[in-house]
Amino acid sequence: MTGYLLRRALQAAVVLLAITAAAFGLFYAAPSDPALIACGPKCDTAQVEAVRHSMGLDQPLAGQYLDYLRGLVAGRTISDVDGSPIDCTAPCLGYSYTLHQPVLDAIGDRFPVTLSLAGGALTVIVVLGIGAGFTAALRRGTATDRLLSGFTLVGASVQIYFLGYALQYLLVYSTGLMPPPRYVPLADGPDAWAAGLLLPWLVLGFVNAAVFARLARSQTLETMHEAYVRTARGKGLTALRAHAKYTARGAAGPLVQLLGLEAGALFGGAFITETVFGLGGIGKLAVDSVVQNDLPTVVGTVLLAAFFVVVFVALADLVTARLDPRVRLA
């Protein structure tokens, strides 16, 4: 198991390093000039060149990349447009000249929103998606199976922006059955926190739960016919106990892998959901940064999303290896 852990850690480090290089290259591949954006439209050529020098953009590309990597590990000092030093603590993701703050601080201000949204949506996905798939498999061929399969088909077909706007109009503005979506810090009251995020949780969770429900149903049906499950039934275990003890564990591997990918994507920012419901999370920050040509923030959010995907996929691999020892030998 130790060797498997070391291999996964090394793979994760290599992937993150490659993504860091790609994101840094994206910064320079963009058609916009970071120095011109930071200086502003009223700057003349001499002022833009002065800003470029203060930002270190006139240095060799390899040197800038090494400085960026050192900043991720140990922090660094960044020059403002007027040449004054800005202390950027590790992990330094750069400085946003549009927001006038370090990128990490901008992300930190919005991370509680994304954390709350992702946590609630993942809960809905697990309970609604995996629960529905497992139930449909156990009730195969019945009206319950057909009803749950119909709901998963609807969830797989509808888009978040359509369902989000439609339910807001119906449940919030037309009937008033639910409060307007908004983020309230958990410290200000769990009731207000949950009420403001309930509709985004349901919409984001329902749309993504469809894939989990279909996968859970197919994996459960496949595992139910394995020899070890039939043996457990033959030894006298009831169907419910046999499926709860053996079938669920045997079918969990692909579901855990998909859940790891989904968790990484959600914690990196659900930009469509955040935009539809007006939530100021990391996804909304990324969209606004693209619109405003705020390249350091764009690169920072890309790196953050990649980090969460790599971490959660690695955790999913560890859980899968725990559930199925054969995976450790792969």
mmCIF file of C-alpha atoms in Angstrom:
data_model
loop_
_atom_site.group_PDB
_atom_site.id
_atom_site.type_symbol
_atom_site.label_atom_id
_atom_site.label_comp_id
_atom_site.label_asym_id
_atom_site.label_seq_id
_atom_site.Cartn_x
_atom_site.Cartn_y
_atom_site.Cartn_z
ATOM 1 C CA MET A 1 0.000 0.000 0.000
ATOM 2 C CA THR A 2 2.898 2.347 0.740
ATOM 3 C CA GLY A 3 4.270 1.925 -2.780
ATOM 4 C CA TYR A 4 0.861 2.660 -4.224
ATOM 5 C CA LEU A 5 0.597 5.847 -2.155
ATOM 6 C CA LEU A 6 4.026 7.003 -3.294
ATOM 7 C CA ARG A 7 3.178 6.360 -6.949
ATOM 8 C CA ARG A 8 -0.061 8.312 -6.692
ATOM 9 C CA ALA A 9 1.655 11.216 -4.908
ATOM 10 C CA LEU A 10 4.375 11.366 -7.574
ATOM 11 C CA GLN A 11 1.807 11.253 -10.377
ATOM 12 C CA ALA A 12 -0.190 14.044 -8.755
ATOM 13 C CA ALA A 13 2.941 16.211 -8.403
ATOM 14 C CA VAL A 14 3.899 15.692 -12.053
ATOM 15 C CA VAL A 15 0.384 16.515 -13.257
ATOM 16 C CA LEU A 16 0.262 19.690 -11.157
ATOM 17 C CA LEU A 17 3.666 20.781 -12.448
ATOM 18 C CA ALA A 18 2.543 20.222 -16.059
ATOM 19 C CA ILE A 19 -0.666 22.183 -15.458
ATOM 20 C CA THR A 20 1.342 24.976 -13.860
ATOM 21 C CA ALA A 21 3.524 25.215 -16.971
ATOM 22 C CA ALA A 22 0.464 25.155 -19.253
ATOM 23 C CA ALA A 23 -1.323 27.851 -17.238
ATOM 24 C CA PHE A 24 1.791 30.017 -17.175
ATOM 25 C CA GLY A 25 2.131 29.601 -20.940
ATOM 26 C CA LEU A 26 -1.516 30.579 -21.327
ATOM 27 C CA PHE A 27 -0.705 33.855 -19.607
ATOM 28 C CA TYR A 28 1.716 34.750 -22.411
ATOM 29 C CA ALA A 29 -0.287 33.177 -25.233
ATOM 30 C CA ALA A 30 -3.210 35.504 -24.550
ATOM 31 C CA PRO A 31 -3.493 38.365 -27.052
ATOM 32 C CA SER A 32 -3.831 40.968 -24.290
ATOM 33 C CA ASP A 33 -0.801 42.789 -22.908
ATOM 34 C CA PRO A 34 -0.690 42.412 -19.097
ATOM 35 C CA ALA A 35 1.355 45.582 -18.726
ATOM 36 C CA LEU A 36 -1.096 47.639 -20.793
ATOM 37 C CA ILE A 37 -4.057 46.254 -18.833
ATOM 38 C CA ALA A 38 -2.377 47.018 -15.514
ATOM 39 C CA CYS A 39 -1.301 50.512 -16.565
ATOM 40 C CA GLY A 40 -4.640 51.505 -18.071
ATOM 41 C CA PRO A 41 -5.761 52.901 -21.446
ATOM 42 C CA LYS A 42 -4.406 56.416 -20.761
ATOM 43 C CA CYS A 43 -0.777 55.323 -20.466
ATOM 44 C CA ASP A 44 1.659 56.200 -23.206
ATOM 45 C CA THR A 45 4.341 53.869 -24.562
ATOM 46 C CA ALA A 46 6.982 54.959 -22.058
ATOM 47 C CA GLN A 47 4.644 54.400 -19.121
ATOM 48 C CA VAL A 48 3.650 50.956 -20.408
ATOM 49 C CA GLU A 49 7.307 49.979 -20.735
ATOM 50 C CA ALA A 50 7.964 51.206 -17.209
ATOM 51 C CA VAL A 51 5.088 49.106 -15.908
ATOM 52 C CA ARG A 52 6.330 46.098 -17.882
ATOM 53 C CA HIS A 53 9.737 46.489 -16.252
ATOM 54 C CA SER A 54 8.248 46.862 -12.769
ATOM 55 C CA MET A 55 6.162 43.714 -13.311
ATOM 56 C CA GLY A 56 9.219 41.781 -14.507
ATOM 57 C CA LEU A 57 7.670 41.046 -17.890
ATOM 58 C CA ASP A 58 10.830 42.116 -19.704
ATOM 59 C CA GLN A 59 12.794 39.249 -18.140
ATOM 60 C CA PRO A 60 13.434 35.915 -19.965
ATOM 61 C CA LEU A 61 10.433 33.606 -19.976
ATOM 62 C CA ALA A 62 12.278 30.790 -18.209
ATOM 63 C CA GLY A 63 13.314 33.109 -15.403
ATOM 64 C CA GLN A 64 9.776 34.371 -14.953
ATOM 65 C CA TYR A 65 8.477 30.796 -14.762
ATOM 66 C CA LEU A 66 11.055 29.847 -12.118
ATOM 67 C CA ASP A 67 10.086 32.942 -10.110
ATOM 68 C CA TYR A 68 6.457 31.869 -10.406
ATOM 69 C CA LEU A 69 7.265 28.366 -9.110
ATOM 70 C CA ARG A 70 9.305 29.790 -6.238
ATOM 71 C CA GLY A 71 6.371 32.024 -5.396
ATOM 72 C CA LEU A 72 4.066 29.017 -5.168
ATOM 73 C CA VAL A 73 6.375 27.402 -2.638
ATOM 74 C CA ALA A 74 7.981 30.270 -0.722
ATOM 75 C CA GLY A 75 6.170 33.442 -1.790
ATOM 76 C CA ARG A 76 7.692 36.415 -3.570
ATOM 77 C CA THR A 77 7.663 40.185 -3.867
ATOM 78 C CA ILE A 78 5.694 41.644 -6.790
ATOM 79 C CA SER A 79 6.050 45.199 -8.038
ATOM 80 C CA ASP A 80 2.971 47.367 -8.361
ATOM 81 C CA VAL A 81 2.453 49.504 -11.460
ATOM 82 C CA ASP A 82 4.278 52.371 -9.748
ATOM 83 C CA GLY A 83 7.191 50.132 -8.752
ATOM 84 C CA SER A 84 6.249 49.834 -5.078
ATOM 85 C CA PRO A 85 6.768 46.322 -3.620
ATOM 86 C CA ILE A 86 3.816 44.041 -2.855
ATOM 87 C CA ASP A 87 4.361 41.125 -0.505
ATOM 88 C CA CYS A 88 2.743 37.990 -1.964
ATOM 89 C CA THR A 89 2.840 35.140 0.559
ATOM 90 C CA ALA A 90 3.011 31.475 -0.432
ATOM 91 C CA PRO A 91 1.337 30.019 -2.313
ATOM 92 C CA CYS A 92 1.611 33.153 -4.441
ATOM 93 C CA LEU A 93 -0.720 32.935 -7.443
ATOM 94 C CA GLY A 94 0.124 36.416 -8.659
ATOM 95 C CA TYR A 95 -1.379 39.847 -8.204
ATOM 96 C CA SER A 96 -4.600 41.114 -9.756
ATOM 97 C CA TYR A 97 -4.102 44.669 -10.992
ATOM 98 C CA THR A 98 -7.831 44.775 -11.754
ATOM 99 C CA LEU A 99 -8.947 43.864 -8.225
ATOM 100 C CA HIS A 100 -5.874 45.470 -6.605
ATOM 101 C CA GLN A 101 -5.182 42.488 -4.385
ATOM 102 C CA PRO A 102 -3.239 39.209 -4.508
ATOM 103 C CA VAL A 103 -5.044 36.514 -6.471
ATOM 104 C CA LEU A 104 -4.967 34.170 -3.475
ATOM 105 C CA ASP A 105 -6.794 36.770 -1.364
ATOM 106 C CA ALA A 106 -9.407 37.232 -4.087
ATOM 107 C CA ILE A 107 -9.949 33.477 -4.210
ATOM 108 C CA GLY A 108 -10.021 33.217 -0.424
ATOM 109 C CA ASP A 109 -12.754 35.850 -0.190
ATOM 110 C CA ARG A 110 -14.967 33.802 -2.518
ATOM 111 C CA PHE A 111 -14.027 30.277 -1.500
ATOM 112 C CA PRO A 112 -16.638 29.958 1.305
ATOM 113 C CA VAL A 113 -19.367 30.441 -1.315
ATOM 114 C CA THR A 114 -17.961 27.720 -3.564
ATOM 115 C CA LEU A 115 -17.313 25.429 -0.585
ATOM 116 C CA SER A 116 -20.913 25.761 0.596
ATOM 117 C CA LEU A 117 -22.331 25.271 -2.888
ATOM 118 C CA ALA A 118 -20.137 22.263 -3.680
ATOM 119 C CA GLY A 119 -20.742 20.561 -0.330
ATOM 120 C CA GLY A 120 -24.517 20.825 -0.589
ATOM 121 C CA ALA A 121 -24.589 19.752 -4.238
ATOM 122 C CA LEU A 122 -22.418 16.711 -3.525
ATOM 123 C CA THR A 123 -24.796 15.710 -0.728
ATOM 124 C CA VAL A 124 -27.733 15.878 -3.144
ATOM 125 C CA ILE A 125 -25.769 13.888 -5.740
ATOM 126 C CA VAL A 126 -24.930 11.099 -3.285
ATOM 127 C CA VAL A 127 -28.382 10.854 -1.707
ATOM 128 C CA LEU A 128 -30.486 11.409 -4.809
ATOM 129 C CA GLY A 129 -28.262 10.013 -7.563
ATOM 130 C CA ILE A 130 -26.584 6.992 -5.996
ATOM 131 C CA GLY A 131 -29.614 6.235 -3.826
ATOM 132 C CA ALA A 132 -31.963 6.308 -6.808
ATOM 133 C CA GLY A 133 -29.657 4.126 -8.897
ATOM 134 C CA PHE A 134 -29.282 1.514 -6.155
ATOM 135 C CA THR A 135 -33.033 1.468 -5.514
ATOM 136 C CA ALA A 136 -33.846 1.174 -9.224
ATOM 137 C CA ALA A 137 -31.481 -1.799 -9.552
ATOM 138 C CA LEU A 138 -33.045 -3.606 -6.607
ATOM 139 C CA ARG A 139 -36.523 -2.930 -8.054
ATOM 140 C CA ARG A 140 -35.572 -3.775 -11.629
ATOM 141 C CA GLY A 141 -38.516 -4.028 -14.003
ATOM 142 C CA THR A 142 -41.020 -2.501 -11.583
ATOM 143 C CA ALA A 143 -42.851 0.806 -11.725
ATOM 144 C CA THR A 144 -40.312 2.238 -9.281
ATOM 145 C CA ASP A 145 -37.477 1.374 -11.668
ATOM 146 C CA ARG A 146 -39.250 2.975 -14.623
ATOM 147 C CA LEU A 147 -40.126 6.103 -12.617
ATOM 148 C CA LEU A 148 -36.571 6.613 -11.344
ATOM 149 C CA SER A 149 -35.125 5.930 -14.794
ATOM 150 C CA GLY A 150 -37.456 8.589 -16.212
ATOM 151 C CA PHE A 151 -36.240 11.139 -13.680
ATOM 152 C CA THR A 152 -32.595 10.386 -14.511
ATOM 153 C CA LEU A 153 -33.360 10.830 -18.202
ATOM 154 C CA VAL A 154 -34.844 14.259 -17.480
ATOM 155 C CA GLY A 155 -31.844 15.223 -15.352
ATOM 156 C CA ALA A 156 -29.407 14.133 -18.041
ATOM 157 C CA SER A 157 -31.267 16.108 -20.717
ATOM 158 C CA VAL A 158 -31.897 19.453 -19.016
ATOM 159 C CA GLN A 159 -29.308 22.221 -18.769
ATOM 160 C CA ILE A 160 -28.408 23.996 -15.538
ATOM 161 C CA TYR A 161 -29.055 27.488 -16.872
ATOM 162 C CA PHE A 162 -32.519 26.528 -18.163
ATOM 163 C CA LEU A 163 -33.587 24.668 -15.012
ATOM 164 C CA GLY A 164 -32.083 27.325 -12.748
ATOM 165 C CA TYR A 165 -33.883 30.261 -14.374
ATOM 166 C CA ALA A 166 -37.141 28.302 -14.694
ATOM 167 C CA LEU A 167 -37.223 27.256 -11.039
ATOM 168 C CA GLN A 168 -36.249 30.733 -9.882
ATOM 169 C CA TYR A 169 -39.186 32.191 -11.774
ATOM 170 C CA LEU A 170 -41.599 29.504 -10.573
ATOM 171 C CA LEU A 171 -40.560 28.991 -6.952
ATOM 172 C CA VAL A 172 -39.101 32.373 -6.033
ATOM 173 C CA TYR A 173 -40.629 35.210 -8.060
ATOM 174 C CA SER A 174 -43.976 33.712 -9.088
ATOM 175 C CA THR A 175 -45.142 31.742 -6.035
ATOM 176 C CA GLY A 176 -42.708 32.858 -3.313
ATOM 177 C CA LEU A 177 -42.345 29.299 -2.054
ATOM 178 C CA MET A 178 -38.584 29.717 -1.688
ATOM 179 C CA PRO A 179 -36.406 32.687 -0.738
ATOM 180 C CA PRO A 180 -34.194 34.333 -3.374
ATOM 181 C CA PRO A 181 -30.882 32.496 -3.797
ATOM 182 C CA ARG A 182 -28.054 34.232 -1.946
ATOM 183 C CA TYR A 183 -25.067 33.393 0.151
ATOM 184 C CA VAL A 184 -25.272 33.987 3.893
ATOM 185 C CA PRO A 185 -22.202 33.029 5.963
ATOM 186 C CA LEU A 186 -22.787 29.956 8.074
ATOM 187 C CA ALA A 187 -21.739 31.907 11.161
ATOM 188 C CA ASP A 188 -24.693 34.263 10.625
ATOM 189 C CA GLY A 189 -27.174 31.423 11.031
ATOM 190 C CA PRO A 190 -27.445 27.879 9.643
ATOM 191 C CA ASP A 191 -31.097 28.411 8.687
ATOM 192 C CA ALA A 192 -30.434 31.482 6.552
ATOM 193 C CA TRP A 193 -27.323 29.833 5.081
ATOM 194 C CA ALA A 194 -29.238 26.724 3.999
ATOM 195 C CA ALA A 195 -32.308 28.638 2.810
ATOM 196 C CA GLY A 196 -30.286 30.881 0.520
ATOM 197 C CA LEU A 197 -28.457 27.944 -1.083
ATOM 198 C CA LEU A 198 -31.246 25.363 -1.167
ATOM 199 C CA LEU A 199 -32.355 26.060 -4.736
ATOM 200 C CA PRO A 200 -28.792 26.103 -6.178
ATOM 201 C CA TRP A 201 -28.097 22.853 -4.322
ATOM 202 C CA LEU A 202 -31.159 21.172 -5.781
ATOM 203 C CA VAL A 203 -30.549 22.380 -9.337
ATOM 204 C CA LEU A 204 -26.835 21.569 -9.442
ATOM 205 C CA GLY A 205 -27.312 18.310 -7.576
ATOM 206 C CA PHE A 206 -30.271 17.112 -9.669
ATOM 207 C CA VAL A 207 -28.579 17.715 -13.020
ATOM 208 C CA ASN A 208 -25.399 15.908 -11.970
ATOM 209 C CA ALA A 209 -27.208 13.173 -10.029
ATOM 210 C CA ALA A 210 -28.630 11.744 -13.263
ATOM 211 C CA VAL A 211 -25.228 10.423 -14.374
ATOM 212 C CA PHE A 212 -24.586 8.865 -10.960
ATOM 213 C CA ALA A 213 -28.021 7.252 -10.876
ATOM 214 C CA ARG A 214 -27.558 5.562 -14.233
ATOM 215 C CA LEU A 215 -24.039 4.399 -13.358
ATOM 216 C CA ALA A 216 -25.132 3.172 -9.914
ATOM 217 C CA ARG A 217 -27.992 1.179 -11.457
ATOM 218 C CA SER A 218 -25.829 -0.501 -14.096
ATOM 219 C CA GLN A 219 -22.989 -1.266 -11.666
ATOM 220 C CA THR A 220 -25.374 -2.662 -9.067
ATOM 221 C CA LEU A 221 -27.099 -4.921 -11.594
ATOM 222 C CA GLU A 222 -23.727 -6.179 -12.808
ATOM 223 C CA THR A 223 -22.433 -6.856 -9.296
ATOM 224 C CA MET A 224 -25.620 -8.600 -8.193
ATOM 225 C CA HIS A 225 -24.771 -11.494 -10.530
ATOM 226 C CA GLU A 226 -21.200 -11.945 -9.287
ATOM 227 C CA ALA A 227 -20.335 -15.324 -7.807
ATOM 228 C CA TYR A 228 -19.527 -13.996 -4.336
ATOM 229 C CA VAL A 229 -22.949 -12.312 -4.079
ATOM 230 C CA ARG A 230 -24.720 -15.495 -5.134
ATOM 231 C CA THR A 231 -22.625 -17.412 -2.600
ATOM 232 C CA ALA A 232 -23.653 -15.018 0.165
ATOM 233 C CA ARG A 233 -27.296 -15.512 -0.767
ATOM 234 C CA GLY A 234 -26.780 -19.267 -0.841
ATOM 235 C CA LYS A 235 -25.395 -19.203 2.701
ATOM 236 C CA GLY A 236 -28.641 -17.758 3.971
ATOM 237 C CA LEU A 237 -28.168 -13.997 3.875
ATOM 238 C CA THR A 238 -31.289 -12.055 3.011
ATOM 239 C CA ALA A 239 -31.306 -10.106 -0.231
ATOM 240 C CA LEU A 240 -31.118 -6.767 1.597
ATOM 241 C CA ARG A 241 -28.157 -7.808 3.772
ATOM 242 C CA ALA A 242 -26.305 -9.400 0.872
ATOM 243 C CA HIS A 243 -26.726 -6.323 -1.303
ATOM 244 C CA ALA A 244 -25.857 -3.914 1.507
ATOM 245 C CA LYS A 245 -22.719 -5.839 2.517
ATOM 246 C CA TYR A 246 -21.398 -7.130 -0.799
ATOM 247 C CA THR A 247 -23.185 -5.636 -3.786
ATOM 248 C CA ALA A 248 -22.858 -2.021 -2.670
ATOM 249 C CA ARG A 249 -19.132 -2.400 -1.998
ATOM 250 C CA GLY A 250 -18.517 -4.169 -5.290
ATOM 251 C CA ALA A 251 -20.345 -1.479 -7.258
ATOM 252 C CA ALA A 252 -18.744 1.431 -5.411
ATOM 253 C CA GLY A 253 -15.437 1.600 -7.318
ATOM 254 C CA PRO A 254 -16.561 3.420 -10.495
ATOM 255 C CA LEU A 255 -18.929 5.585 -8.458
ATOM 256 C CA VAL A 256 -16.115 6.726 -6.165
ATOM 257 C CA GLN A 257 -13.942 7.528 -9.193
ATOM 258 C CA LEU A 258 -16.701 9.621 -10.775
ATOM 259 C CA LEU A 259 -17.469 11.299 -7.448
ATOM 260 C CA GLY A 260 -13.811 12.307 -7.132
ATOM 261 C CA LEU A 261 -13.898 13.969 -10.547
ATOM 262 C CA GLU A 262 -17.187 15.698 -9.753
ATOM 263 C CA ALA A 263 -15.962 16.946 -6.365
ATOM 264 C CA GLY A 264 -12.797 18.354 -7.904
ATOM 265 C CA ALA A 265 -14.779 20.147 -10.591
ATOM 266 C CA LEU A 266 -17.279 21.604 -8.110
ATOM 267 C CA PHE A 267 -14.659 22.822 -5.646
ATOM 268 C CA GLY A 268 -12.847 24.444 -8.556
ATOM 269 C CA GLY A 269 -15.943 26.571 -9.170
ATOM 270 C CA ALA A 270 -19.383 25.821 -10.617
ATOM 271 C CA PHE A 271 -19.324 28.896 -12.824
ATOM 272 C CA ILE A 272 -22.647 28.275 -14.633
ATOM 273 C CA THR A 273 -24.576 27.750 -11.396
ATOM 274 C CA GLU A 274 -22.880 30.671 -9.673
ATOM 275 C CA THR A 275 -23.652 32.940 -12.633
ATOM 276 C CA VAL A 276 -27.288 31.828 -12.907
ATOM 277 C CA PHE A 277 -27.984 32.395 -9.208
ATOM 278 C CA GLY A 278 -25.734 35.424 -8.762
ATOM 279 C CA LEU A 279 -23.408 33.771 -6.246
ATOM 280 C CA GLY A 280 -19.975 35.327 -5.923
ATOM 281 C CA GLY A 281 -17.912 32.152 -5.846
ATOM 282 C CA ILE A 282 -14.705 31.111 -7.548
ATOM 283 C CA GLY A 283 -16.519 30.212 -10.763
ATOM 284 C CA LYS A 284 -18.035 33.674 -11.005
ATOM 285 C CA LEU A 285 -14.604 35.156 -10.263
ATOM 286 C CA ALA A 286 -13.119 33.183 -13.162
ATOM 287 C CA VAL A 287 -15.835 34.358 -15.570
ATOM 288 C CA ASP A 288 -15.424 37.991 -14.524
ATOM 289 C CA SER A 289 -11.641 37.702 -14.867
ATOM 290 C CA VAL A 290 -11.968 36.460 -18.442
ATOM 291 C CA VAL A 291 -14.309 39.339 -19.303
ATOM 292 C CA GLN A 292 -11.972 41.899 -17.718
ATOM 293 C CA ASN A 293 -8.774 40.368 -19.183
ATOM 294 C CA ASP A 294 -7.483 39.865 -15.655
ATOM 295 C CA LEU A 295 -4.900 37.284 -16.705
ATOM 296 C CA PRO A 296 -3.258 36.631 -13.295
ATOM 297 C CA THR A 297 -6.668 35.813 -11.803
ATOM 298 C CA VAL A 298 -7.568 33.613 -14.775
ATOM 299 C CA VAL A 299 -4.345 31.636 -14.350
ATOM 300 C CA GLY A 300 -4.838 31.437 -10.583
ATOM 301 C CA THR A 301 -8.362 30.047 -10.845
ATOM 302 C CA VAL A 302 -7.235 27.542 -13.482
ATOM 303 C CA LEU A 303 -4.473 26.305 -11.187
ATOM 304 C CA LEU A 304 -6.861 26.083 -8.243
ATOM 305 C CA ALA A 305 -9.404 24.067 -10.230
ATOM 306 C CA ALA A 306 -6.661 21.735 -11.459
ATOM 307 C CA PHE A 307 -5.377 21.315 -7.907
ATOM 308 C CA PHE A 308 -8.778 20.246 -6.604
ATOM 309 C CA VAL A 309 -9.327 17.819 -9.483
ATOM 310 C CA VAL A 310 -5.923 16.178 -8.962
ATOM 311 C CA VAL A 311 -6.374 15.968 -5.182
ATOM 312 C CA PHE A 312 -9.897 14.547 -5.267
ATOM 313 C CA VAL A 313 -9.054 12.056 -8.026
ATOM 314 C CA ALA A 314 -6.083 10.874 -5.963
ATOM 315 C CA LEU A 315 -8.316 10.512 -2.907
ATOM 316 C CA ALA A 316 -10.848 8.598 -4.990
ATOM 317 C CA ASP A 317 -8.076 6.242 -6.132
ATOM 318 C CA LEU A 318 -7.094 5.623 -2.512
ATOM 319 C CA VAL A 319 -10.669 4.876 -1.491
ATOM 320 C CA THR A 320 -11.089 2.562 -4.491
ATOM 321 C CA ALA A 321 -7.883 0.746 -3.570
ATOM 322 C CA ARG A 322 -9.242 0.323 -0.062
ATOM 323 C CA LEU A 323 -12.516 -1.097 -1.375
ATOM 324 C CA ASP A 324 -10.856 -3.344 -3.968
ATOM 325 C CA PRO A 325 -7.328 -4.618 -3.131
ATOM 326 C CA ARG A 326 -6.809 -5.646 -6.760
ATOM 327 C CA VAL A 327 -6.503 -1.969 -7.705
ATOM 328 C CA ARG A 328 -3.294 -1.634 -5.657
ATOM 329 C CA LEU A 329 -1.481 -3.881 -8.075
ATOM 330 C CA ALA A 330 -2.431 -1.809 -11.135
#
